[in-house]
PDB file of C-alpha atoms in Angstrom:
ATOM      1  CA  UNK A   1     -23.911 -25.988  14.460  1.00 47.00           C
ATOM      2  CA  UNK A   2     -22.624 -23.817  17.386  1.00 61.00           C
ATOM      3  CA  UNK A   3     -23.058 -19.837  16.080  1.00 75.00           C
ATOM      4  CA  UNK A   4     -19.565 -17.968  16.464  1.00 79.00           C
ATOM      5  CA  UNK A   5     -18.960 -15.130  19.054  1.00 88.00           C
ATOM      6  CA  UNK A   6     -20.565 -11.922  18.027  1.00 92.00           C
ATOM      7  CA  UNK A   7     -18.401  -9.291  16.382  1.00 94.00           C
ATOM      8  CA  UNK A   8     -17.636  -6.871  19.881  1.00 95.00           C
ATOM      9  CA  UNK A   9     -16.676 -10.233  21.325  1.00 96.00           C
ATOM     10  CA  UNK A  10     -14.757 -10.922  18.314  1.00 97.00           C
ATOM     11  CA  UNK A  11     -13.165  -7.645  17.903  1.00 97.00           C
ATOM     12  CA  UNK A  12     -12.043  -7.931  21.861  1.00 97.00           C
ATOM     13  CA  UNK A  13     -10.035 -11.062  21.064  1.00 98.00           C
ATOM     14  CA  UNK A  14      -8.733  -8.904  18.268  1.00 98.00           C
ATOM     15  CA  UNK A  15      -7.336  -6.222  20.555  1.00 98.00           C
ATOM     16  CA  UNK A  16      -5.942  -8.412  23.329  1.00 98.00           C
ATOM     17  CA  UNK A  17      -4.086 -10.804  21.382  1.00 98.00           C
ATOM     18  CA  UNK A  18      -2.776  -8.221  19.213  1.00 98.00           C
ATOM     19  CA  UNK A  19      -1.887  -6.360  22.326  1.00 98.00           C
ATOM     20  CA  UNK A  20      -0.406  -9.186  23.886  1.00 98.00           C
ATOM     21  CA  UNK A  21       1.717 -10.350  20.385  1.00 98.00           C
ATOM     22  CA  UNK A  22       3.126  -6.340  21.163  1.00 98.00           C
ATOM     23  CA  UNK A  23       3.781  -7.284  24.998  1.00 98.00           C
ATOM     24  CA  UNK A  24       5.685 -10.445  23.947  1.00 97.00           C
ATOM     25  CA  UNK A  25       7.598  -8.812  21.248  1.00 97.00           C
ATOM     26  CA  UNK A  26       8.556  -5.621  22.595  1.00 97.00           C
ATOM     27  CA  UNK A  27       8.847  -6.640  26.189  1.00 96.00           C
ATOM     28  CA  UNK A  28      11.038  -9.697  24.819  1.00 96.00           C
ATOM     29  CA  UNK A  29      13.491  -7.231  22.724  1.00 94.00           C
ATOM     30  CA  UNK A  30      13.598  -4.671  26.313  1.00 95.00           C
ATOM     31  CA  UNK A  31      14.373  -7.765  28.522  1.00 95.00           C
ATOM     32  CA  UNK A  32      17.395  -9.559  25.492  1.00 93.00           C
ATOM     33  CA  UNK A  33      18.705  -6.207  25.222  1.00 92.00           C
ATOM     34  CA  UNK A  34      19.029  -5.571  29.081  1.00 91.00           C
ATOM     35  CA  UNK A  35      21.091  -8.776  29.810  1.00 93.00           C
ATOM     36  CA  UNK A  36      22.592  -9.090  26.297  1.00 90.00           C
ATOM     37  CA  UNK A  37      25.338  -6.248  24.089  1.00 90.00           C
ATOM     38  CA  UNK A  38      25.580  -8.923  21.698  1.00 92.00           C
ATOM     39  CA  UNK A  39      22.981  -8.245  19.225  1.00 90.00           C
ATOM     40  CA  UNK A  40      22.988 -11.789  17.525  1.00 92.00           C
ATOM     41  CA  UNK A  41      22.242 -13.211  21.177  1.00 94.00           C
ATOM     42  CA  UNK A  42      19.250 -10.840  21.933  1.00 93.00           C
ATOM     43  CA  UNK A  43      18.066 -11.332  18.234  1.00 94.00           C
ATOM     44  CA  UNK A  44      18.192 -15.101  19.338  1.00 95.00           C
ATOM     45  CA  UNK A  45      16.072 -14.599  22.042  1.00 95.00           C
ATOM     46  CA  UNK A  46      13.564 -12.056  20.750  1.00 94.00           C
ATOM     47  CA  UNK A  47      13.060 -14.614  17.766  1.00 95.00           C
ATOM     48  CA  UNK A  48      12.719 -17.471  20.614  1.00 95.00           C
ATOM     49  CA  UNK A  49      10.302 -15.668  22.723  1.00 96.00           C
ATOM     50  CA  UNK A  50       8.218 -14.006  19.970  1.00 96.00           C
ATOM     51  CA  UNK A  51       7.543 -17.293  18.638  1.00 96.00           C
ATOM     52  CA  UNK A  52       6.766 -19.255  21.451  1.00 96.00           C
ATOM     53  CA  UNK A  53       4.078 -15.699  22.309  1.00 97.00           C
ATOM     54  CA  UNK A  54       2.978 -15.535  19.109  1.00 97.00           C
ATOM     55  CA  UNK A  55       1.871 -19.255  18.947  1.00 96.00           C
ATOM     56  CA  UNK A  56      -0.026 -19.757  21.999  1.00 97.00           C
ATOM     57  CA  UNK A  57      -1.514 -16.270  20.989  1.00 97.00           C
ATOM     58  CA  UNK A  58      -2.987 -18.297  17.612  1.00 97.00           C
ATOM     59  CA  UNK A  59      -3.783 -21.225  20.121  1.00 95.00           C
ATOM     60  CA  UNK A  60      -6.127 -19.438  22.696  1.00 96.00           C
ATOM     61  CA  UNK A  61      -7.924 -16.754  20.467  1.00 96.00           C
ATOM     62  CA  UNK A  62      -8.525 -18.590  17.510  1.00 93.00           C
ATOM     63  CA  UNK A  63     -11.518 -19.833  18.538  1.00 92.00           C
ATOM     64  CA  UNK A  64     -13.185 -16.611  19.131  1.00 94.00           C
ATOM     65  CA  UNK A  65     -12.010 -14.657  16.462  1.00 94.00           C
ATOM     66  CA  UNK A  66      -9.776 -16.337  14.293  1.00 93.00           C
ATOM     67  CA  UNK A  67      -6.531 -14.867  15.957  1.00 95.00           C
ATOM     68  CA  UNK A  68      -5.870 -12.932  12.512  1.00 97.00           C
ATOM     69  CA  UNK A  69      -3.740 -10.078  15.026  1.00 97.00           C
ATOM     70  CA  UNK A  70      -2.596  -8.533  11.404  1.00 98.00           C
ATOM     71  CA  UNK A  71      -4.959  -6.707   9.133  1.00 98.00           C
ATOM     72  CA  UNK A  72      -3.275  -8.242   6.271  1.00 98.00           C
ATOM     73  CA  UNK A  73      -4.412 -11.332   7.441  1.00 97.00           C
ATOM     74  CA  UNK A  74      -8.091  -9.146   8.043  1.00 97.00           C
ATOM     75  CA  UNK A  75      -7.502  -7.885   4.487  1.00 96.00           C
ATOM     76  CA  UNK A  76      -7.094 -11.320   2.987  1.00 94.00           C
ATOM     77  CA  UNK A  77     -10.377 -12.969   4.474  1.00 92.00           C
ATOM     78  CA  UNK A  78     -12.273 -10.139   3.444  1.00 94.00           C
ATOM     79  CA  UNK A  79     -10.921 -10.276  -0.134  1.00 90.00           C
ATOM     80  CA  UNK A  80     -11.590 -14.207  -0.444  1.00 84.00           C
ATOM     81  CA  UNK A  81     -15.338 -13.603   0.184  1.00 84.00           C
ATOM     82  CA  UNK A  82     -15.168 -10.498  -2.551  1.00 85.00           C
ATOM     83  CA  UNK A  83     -14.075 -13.102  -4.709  1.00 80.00           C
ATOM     84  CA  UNK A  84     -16.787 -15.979  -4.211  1.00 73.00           C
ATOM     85  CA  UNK A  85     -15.731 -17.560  -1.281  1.00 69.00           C
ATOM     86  CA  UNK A  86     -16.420 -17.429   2.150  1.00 69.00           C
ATOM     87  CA  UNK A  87     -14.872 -14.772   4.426  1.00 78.00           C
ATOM     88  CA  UNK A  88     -15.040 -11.416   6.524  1.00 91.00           C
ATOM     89  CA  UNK A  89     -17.875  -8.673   5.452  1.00 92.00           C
ATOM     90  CA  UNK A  90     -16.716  -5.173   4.710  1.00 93.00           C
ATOM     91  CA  UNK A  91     -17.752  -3.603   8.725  1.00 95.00           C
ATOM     92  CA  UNK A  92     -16.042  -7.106   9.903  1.00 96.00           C
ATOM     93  CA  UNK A  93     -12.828  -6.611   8.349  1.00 97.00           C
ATOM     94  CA  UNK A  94     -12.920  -2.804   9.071  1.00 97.00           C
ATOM     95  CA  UNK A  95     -13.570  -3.616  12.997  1.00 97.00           C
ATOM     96  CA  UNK A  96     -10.801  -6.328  12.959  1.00 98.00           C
ATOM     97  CA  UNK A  97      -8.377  -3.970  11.671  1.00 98.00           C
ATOM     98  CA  UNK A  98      -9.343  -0.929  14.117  1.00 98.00           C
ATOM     99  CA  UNK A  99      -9.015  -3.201  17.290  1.00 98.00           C
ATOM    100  CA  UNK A 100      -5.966  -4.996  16.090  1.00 98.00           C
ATOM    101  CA  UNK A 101      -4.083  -1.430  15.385  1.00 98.00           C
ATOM    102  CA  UNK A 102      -5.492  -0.164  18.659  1.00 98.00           C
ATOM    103  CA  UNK A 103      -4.386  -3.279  20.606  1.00 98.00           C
ATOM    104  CA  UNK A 104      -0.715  -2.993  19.001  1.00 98.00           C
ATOM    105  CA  UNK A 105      -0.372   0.581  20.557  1.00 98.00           C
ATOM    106  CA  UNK A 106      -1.491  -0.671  23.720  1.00 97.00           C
ATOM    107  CA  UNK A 107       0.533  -3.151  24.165  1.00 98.00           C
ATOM    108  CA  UNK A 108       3.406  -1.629  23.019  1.00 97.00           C
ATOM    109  CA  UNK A 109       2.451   0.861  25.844  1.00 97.00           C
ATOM    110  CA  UNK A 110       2.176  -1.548  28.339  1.00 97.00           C
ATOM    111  CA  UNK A 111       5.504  -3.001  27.536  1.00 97.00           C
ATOM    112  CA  UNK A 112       7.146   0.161  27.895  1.00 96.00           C
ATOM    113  CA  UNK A 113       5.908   0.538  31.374  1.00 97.00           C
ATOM    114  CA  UNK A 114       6.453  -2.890  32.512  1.00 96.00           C
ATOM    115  CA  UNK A 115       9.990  -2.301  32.294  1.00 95.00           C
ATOM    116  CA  UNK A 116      10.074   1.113  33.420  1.00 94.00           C
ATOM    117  CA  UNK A 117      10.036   3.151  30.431  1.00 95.00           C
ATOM    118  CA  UNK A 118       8.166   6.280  29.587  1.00 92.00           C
ATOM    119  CA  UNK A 119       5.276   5.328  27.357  1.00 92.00           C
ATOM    120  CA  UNK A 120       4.332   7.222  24.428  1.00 87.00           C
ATOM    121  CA  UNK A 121       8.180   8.002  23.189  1.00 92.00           C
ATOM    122  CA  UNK A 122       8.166   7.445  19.347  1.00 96.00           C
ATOM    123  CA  UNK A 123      11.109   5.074  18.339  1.00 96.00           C
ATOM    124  CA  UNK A 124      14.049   7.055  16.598  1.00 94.00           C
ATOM    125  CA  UNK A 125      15.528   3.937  14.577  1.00 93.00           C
ATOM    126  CA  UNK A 126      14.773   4.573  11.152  1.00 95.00           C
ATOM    127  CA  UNK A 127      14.529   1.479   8.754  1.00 94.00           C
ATOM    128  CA  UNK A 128      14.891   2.544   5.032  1.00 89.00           C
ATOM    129  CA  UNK A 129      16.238   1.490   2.258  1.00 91.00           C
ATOM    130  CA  UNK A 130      15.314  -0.774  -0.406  1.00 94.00           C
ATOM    131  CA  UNK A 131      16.439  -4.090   0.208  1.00 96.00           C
ATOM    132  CA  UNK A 132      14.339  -4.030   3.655  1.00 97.00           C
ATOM    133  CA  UNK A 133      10.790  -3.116   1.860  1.00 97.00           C
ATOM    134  CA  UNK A 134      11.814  -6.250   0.152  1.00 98.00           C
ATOM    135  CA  UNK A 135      12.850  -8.008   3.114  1.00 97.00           C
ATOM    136  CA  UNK A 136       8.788  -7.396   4.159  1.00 98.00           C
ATOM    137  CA  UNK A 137       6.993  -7.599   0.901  1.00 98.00           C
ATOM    138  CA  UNK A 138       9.105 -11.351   1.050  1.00 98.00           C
ATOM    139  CA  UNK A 139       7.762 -12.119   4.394  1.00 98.00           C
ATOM    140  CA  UNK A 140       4.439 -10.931   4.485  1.00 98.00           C
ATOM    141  CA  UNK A 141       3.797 -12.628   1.062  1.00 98.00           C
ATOM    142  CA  UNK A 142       5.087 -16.287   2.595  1.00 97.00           C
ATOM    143  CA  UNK A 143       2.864 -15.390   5.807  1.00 98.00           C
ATOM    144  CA  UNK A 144      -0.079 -15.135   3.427  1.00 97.00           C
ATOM    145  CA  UNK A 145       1.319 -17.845   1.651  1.00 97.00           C
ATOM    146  CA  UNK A 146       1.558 -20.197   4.011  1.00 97.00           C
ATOM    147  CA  UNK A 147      -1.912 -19.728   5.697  1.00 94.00           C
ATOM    148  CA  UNK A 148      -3.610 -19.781   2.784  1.00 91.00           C
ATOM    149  CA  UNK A 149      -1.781 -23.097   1.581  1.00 92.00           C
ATOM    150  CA  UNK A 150      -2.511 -24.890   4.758  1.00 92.00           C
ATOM    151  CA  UNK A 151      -6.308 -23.799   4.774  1.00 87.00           C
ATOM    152  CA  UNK A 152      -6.536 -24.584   1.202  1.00 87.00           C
ATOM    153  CA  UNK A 153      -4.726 -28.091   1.615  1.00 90.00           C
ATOM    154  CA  UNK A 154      -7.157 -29.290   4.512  1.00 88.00           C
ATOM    155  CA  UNK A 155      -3.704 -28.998   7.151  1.00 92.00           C
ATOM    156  CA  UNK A 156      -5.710 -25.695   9.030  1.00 88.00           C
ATOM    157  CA  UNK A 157      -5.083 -27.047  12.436  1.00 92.00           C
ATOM    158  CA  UNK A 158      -0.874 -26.850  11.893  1.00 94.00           C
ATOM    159  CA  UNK A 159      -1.375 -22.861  11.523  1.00 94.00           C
ATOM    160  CA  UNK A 160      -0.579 -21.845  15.251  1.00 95.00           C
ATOM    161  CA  UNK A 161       2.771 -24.077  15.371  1.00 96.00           C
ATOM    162  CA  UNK A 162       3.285 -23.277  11.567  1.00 97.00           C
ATOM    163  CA  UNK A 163       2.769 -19.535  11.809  1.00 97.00           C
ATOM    164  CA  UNK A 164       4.897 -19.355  14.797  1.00 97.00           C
ATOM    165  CA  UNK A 165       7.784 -21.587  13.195  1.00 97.00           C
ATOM    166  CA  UNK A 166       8.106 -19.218  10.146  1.00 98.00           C
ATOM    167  CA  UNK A 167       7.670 -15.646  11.887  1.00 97.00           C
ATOM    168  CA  UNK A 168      11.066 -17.585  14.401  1.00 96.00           C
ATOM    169  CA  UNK A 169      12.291 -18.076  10.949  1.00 97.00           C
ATOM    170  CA  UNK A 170      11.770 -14.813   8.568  1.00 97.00           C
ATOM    171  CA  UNK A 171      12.836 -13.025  11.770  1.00 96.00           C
ATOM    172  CA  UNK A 172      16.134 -13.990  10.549  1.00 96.00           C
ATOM    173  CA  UNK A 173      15.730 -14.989   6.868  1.00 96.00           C
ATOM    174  CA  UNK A 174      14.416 -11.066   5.854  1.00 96.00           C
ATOM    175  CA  UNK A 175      16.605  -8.099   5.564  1.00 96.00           C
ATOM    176  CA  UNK A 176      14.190  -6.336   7.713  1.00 95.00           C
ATOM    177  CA  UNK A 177      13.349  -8.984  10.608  1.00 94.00           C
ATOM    178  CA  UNK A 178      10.360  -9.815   9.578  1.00 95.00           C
ATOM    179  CA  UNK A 179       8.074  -7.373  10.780  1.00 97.00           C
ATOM    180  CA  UNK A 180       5.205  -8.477   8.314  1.00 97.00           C
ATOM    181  CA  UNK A 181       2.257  -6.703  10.173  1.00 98.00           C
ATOM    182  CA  UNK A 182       1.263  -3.843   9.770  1.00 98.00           C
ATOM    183  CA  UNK A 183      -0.448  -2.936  12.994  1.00 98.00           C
ATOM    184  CA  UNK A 184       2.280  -4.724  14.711  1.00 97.00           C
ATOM    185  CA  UNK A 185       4.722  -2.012  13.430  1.00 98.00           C
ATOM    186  CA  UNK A 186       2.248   0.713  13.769  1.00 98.00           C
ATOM    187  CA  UNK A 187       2.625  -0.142  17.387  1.00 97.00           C
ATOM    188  CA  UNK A 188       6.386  -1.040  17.455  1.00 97.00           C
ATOM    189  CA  UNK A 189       6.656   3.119  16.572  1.00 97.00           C
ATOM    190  CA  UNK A 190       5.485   3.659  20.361  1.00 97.00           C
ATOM    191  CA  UNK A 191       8.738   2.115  21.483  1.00 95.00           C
ATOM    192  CA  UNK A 192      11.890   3.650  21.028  1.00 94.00           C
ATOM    193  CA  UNK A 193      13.901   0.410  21.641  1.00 92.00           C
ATOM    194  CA  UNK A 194      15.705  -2.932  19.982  1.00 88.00           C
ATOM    195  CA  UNK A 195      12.268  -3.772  17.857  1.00 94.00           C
ATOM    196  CA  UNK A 196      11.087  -0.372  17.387  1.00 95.00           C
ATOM    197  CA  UNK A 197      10.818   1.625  13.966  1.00 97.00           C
ATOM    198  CA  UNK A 198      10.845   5.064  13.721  1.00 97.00           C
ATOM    199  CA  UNK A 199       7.440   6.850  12.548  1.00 97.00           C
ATOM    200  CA  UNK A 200       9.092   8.113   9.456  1.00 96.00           C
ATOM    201  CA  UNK A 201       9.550   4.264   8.497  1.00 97.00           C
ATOM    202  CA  UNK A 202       6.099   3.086   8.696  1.00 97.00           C
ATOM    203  CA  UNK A 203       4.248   4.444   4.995  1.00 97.00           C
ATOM    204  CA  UNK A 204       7.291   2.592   3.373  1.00 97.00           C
ATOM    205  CA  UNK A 205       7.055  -0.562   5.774  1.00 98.00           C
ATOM    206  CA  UNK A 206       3.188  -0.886   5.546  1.00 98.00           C
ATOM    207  CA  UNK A 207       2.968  -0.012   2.165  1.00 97.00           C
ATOM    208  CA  UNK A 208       5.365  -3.130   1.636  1.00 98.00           C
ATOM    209  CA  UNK A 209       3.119  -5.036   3.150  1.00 98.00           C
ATOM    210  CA  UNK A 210       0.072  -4.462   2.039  1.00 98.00           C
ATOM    211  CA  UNK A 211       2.219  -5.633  -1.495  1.00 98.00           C
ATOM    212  CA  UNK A 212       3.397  -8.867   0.217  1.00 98.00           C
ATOM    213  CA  UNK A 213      -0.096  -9.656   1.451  1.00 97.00           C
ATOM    214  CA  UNK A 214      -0.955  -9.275  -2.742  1.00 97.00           C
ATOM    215  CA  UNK A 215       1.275 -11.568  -3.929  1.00 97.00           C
ATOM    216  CA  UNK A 216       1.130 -13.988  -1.447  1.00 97.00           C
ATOM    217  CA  UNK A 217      -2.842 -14.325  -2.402  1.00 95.00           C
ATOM    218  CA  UNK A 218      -1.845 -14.630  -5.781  1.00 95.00           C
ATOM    219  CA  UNK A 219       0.365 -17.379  -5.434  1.00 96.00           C
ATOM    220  CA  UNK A 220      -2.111 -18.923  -3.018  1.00 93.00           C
ATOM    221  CA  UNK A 221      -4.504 -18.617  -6.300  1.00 92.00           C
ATOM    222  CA  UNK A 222      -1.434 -20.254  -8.344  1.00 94.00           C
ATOM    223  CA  UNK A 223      -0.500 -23.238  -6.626  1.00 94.00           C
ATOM    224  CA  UNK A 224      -3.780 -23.937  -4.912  1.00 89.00           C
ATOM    225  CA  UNK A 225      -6.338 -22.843  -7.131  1.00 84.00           C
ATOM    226  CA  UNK A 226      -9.435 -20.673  -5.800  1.00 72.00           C
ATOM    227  CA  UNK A 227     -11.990 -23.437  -5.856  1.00 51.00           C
ATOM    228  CA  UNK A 228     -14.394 -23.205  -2.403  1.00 49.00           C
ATOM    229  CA  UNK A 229     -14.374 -27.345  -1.577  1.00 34.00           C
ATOM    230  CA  UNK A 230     -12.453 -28.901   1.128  1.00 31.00           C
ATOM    231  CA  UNK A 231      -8.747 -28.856   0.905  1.00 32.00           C
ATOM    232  CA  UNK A 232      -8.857 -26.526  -2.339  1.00 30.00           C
ATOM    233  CA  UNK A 233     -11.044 -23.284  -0.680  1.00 29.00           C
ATOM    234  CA  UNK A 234      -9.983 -20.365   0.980  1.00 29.00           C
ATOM    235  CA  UNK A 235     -10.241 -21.322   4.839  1.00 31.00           C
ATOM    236  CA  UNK A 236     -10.482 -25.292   4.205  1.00 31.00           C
ATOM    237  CA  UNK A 237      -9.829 -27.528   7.412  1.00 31.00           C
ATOM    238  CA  UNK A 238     -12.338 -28.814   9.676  1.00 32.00           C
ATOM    239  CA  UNK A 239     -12.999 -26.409  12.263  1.00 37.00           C
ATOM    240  CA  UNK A 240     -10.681 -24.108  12.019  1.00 38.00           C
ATOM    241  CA  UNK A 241     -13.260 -21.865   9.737  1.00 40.00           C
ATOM    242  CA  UNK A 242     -12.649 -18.512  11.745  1.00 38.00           C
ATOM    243  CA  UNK A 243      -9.117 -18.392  11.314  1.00 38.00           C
ATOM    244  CA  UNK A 244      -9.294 -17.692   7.350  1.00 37.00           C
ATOM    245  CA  UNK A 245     -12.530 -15.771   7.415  1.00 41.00           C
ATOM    246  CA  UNK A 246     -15.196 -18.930   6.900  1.00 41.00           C
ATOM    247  CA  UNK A 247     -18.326 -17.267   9.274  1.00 39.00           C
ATOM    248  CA  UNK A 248     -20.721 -19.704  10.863  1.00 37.00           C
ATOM    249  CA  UNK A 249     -24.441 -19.870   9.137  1.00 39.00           C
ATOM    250  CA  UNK A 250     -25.917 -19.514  12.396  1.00 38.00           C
ATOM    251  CA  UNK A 251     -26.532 -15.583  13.691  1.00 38.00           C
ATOM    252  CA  UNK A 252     -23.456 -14.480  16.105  1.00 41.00           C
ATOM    253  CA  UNK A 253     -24.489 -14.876  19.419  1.00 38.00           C
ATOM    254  CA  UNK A 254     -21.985 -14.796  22.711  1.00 41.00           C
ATOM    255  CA  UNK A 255     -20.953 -18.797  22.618  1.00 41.00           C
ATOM    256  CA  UNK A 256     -18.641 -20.866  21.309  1.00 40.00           C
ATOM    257  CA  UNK A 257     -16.947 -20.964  17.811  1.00 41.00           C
ATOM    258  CA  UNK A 258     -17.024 -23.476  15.901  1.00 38.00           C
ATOM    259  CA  UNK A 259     -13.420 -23.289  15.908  1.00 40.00           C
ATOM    260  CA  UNK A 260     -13.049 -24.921  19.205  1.00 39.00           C
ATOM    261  CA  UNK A 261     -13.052 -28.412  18.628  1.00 38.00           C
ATOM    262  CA  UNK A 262     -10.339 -28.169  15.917  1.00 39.00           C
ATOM    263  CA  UNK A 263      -8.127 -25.971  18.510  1.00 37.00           C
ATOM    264  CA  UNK A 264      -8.237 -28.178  20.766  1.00 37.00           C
ATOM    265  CA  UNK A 265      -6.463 -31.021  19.310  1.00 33.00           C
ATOM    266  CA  UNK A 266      -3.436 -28.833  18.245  1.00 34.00           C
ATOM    267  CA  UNK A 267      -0.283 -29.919  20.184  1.00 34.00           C
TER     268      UNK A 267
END
């Protein structure tokens, strides 16, 4: 069996997808919201292009790291290998989450200067209220939800068109557009735009998440069970191991996943 990348190599991917899933999302809100006033049209757009980022994202990192670009994702993997099965250690999951919430700010950065902007301004659009920690505990829960269920089912290799389909989706479906991340909107506070949240929004926002992440595990554990086989474990699906937490036996070394094949027959 082909050993998986080694954890710097791991964490890398980490950064600069998450970075890029921050270009994509801000840069895509800056760009609707320069040729658009109507807000439905440039939430159309944003939704489209976020997506479309998003999924190819999931396509071209998975095999190195797993593409988990949310530390609720990290957070999930680590807690299904707490729990018997197979996922990340305790300094994995902790690395994952550092370069994923560093990545987010840099991108979010980079966005800002791409189109001109002054980077570093901290959005000013607060997001409170009750209804829209709901609207993210609801869509971080079916994230979780729906990548466990697919890994668990033996369907792994549907998660980058799958993931991408419902984030289009809750984007529109949730009171709060679907943020569901929370180093996503850790970075989104470095951009004072269409998708950005102000910094007084994120304890509420993340905190909701974290929750969503929760209960989307235990209804994972519901529906699914929490057995380890094929089609009924935590990270089931041939080859696509890394993207649920399952680690190679083999010691890390700088080569190929053993992710790969299974990527690349998604299309």
């Amino acid at each position: 069996m082909t050993a998986q990348p080694s954890l710097s190599r791991r964490a890398a991917a980490e950064l600069v997808g998450t970075a890029g899933l921050l270009v994509v999302v801000i840069g895509s809100g800056l760009k609707a919201a320069e040729l658009s006033r109507d807000t439905g049209v440039a939430l159309i757009a944003n939704s489209f292009a976020s997506a479309i980022g998003l999924g190819l994202i999931i396509t071209i990192f998975g095999p190195l790291s797993g593409a988990h670009l949310n530390p609720v994702v990290t957070l999930t993997s680590w807690w299904s290998r707490r729990t018997g099965g197979e996922g990340l250690g305790g300094r994995e999951a902790l690395v994952y989450t550092a370069a994923q919430s560093a990545g987010a700010i840099g991108g979010a950065l980079v966005a800002e200067v791409m189109f001109g902007r002054t980077p570093g301004t901290f959005a000013t659009q607060v997001r409170d209220g009750g209804h829209l920690l709901i609207g993210e505990v609801v869509a971080t829960a079916g994230l979780v939800l729906l990548i466990q269920g697919l890994g668990r089912i033996g369907r792994s290799r549907l998660v980058p068109a799958a993931v991408a389909a419902y984030i289009a989706a809750a984007i529109w479906f949730t009171s709060s557009g679907s943020f569901a991340n929370p180093a996503g909107t850790i970075g989104r506070s470095f951009s004072d735009s269409f998708t950005g949240i102000a910094p007084r929004s994120l304890p509420g926002f993340v905190g909701a998440q974290l929750i969503g992440g929760i209960l989307g595990l235990a209804l994972a554990a519901l529906l699914y069970g929490t057995g380890r086989g094929a089609g009924t474990g935590t990270g089931a699906g041939a080859g696509y191991r890394s993207r649920f937490g399952r680690s190679a036996k083999a010691a890390p070394v700088d080569g190929a996943s053993p992710a790969k094949a299974a990527y690349e027959t998604v299309g």
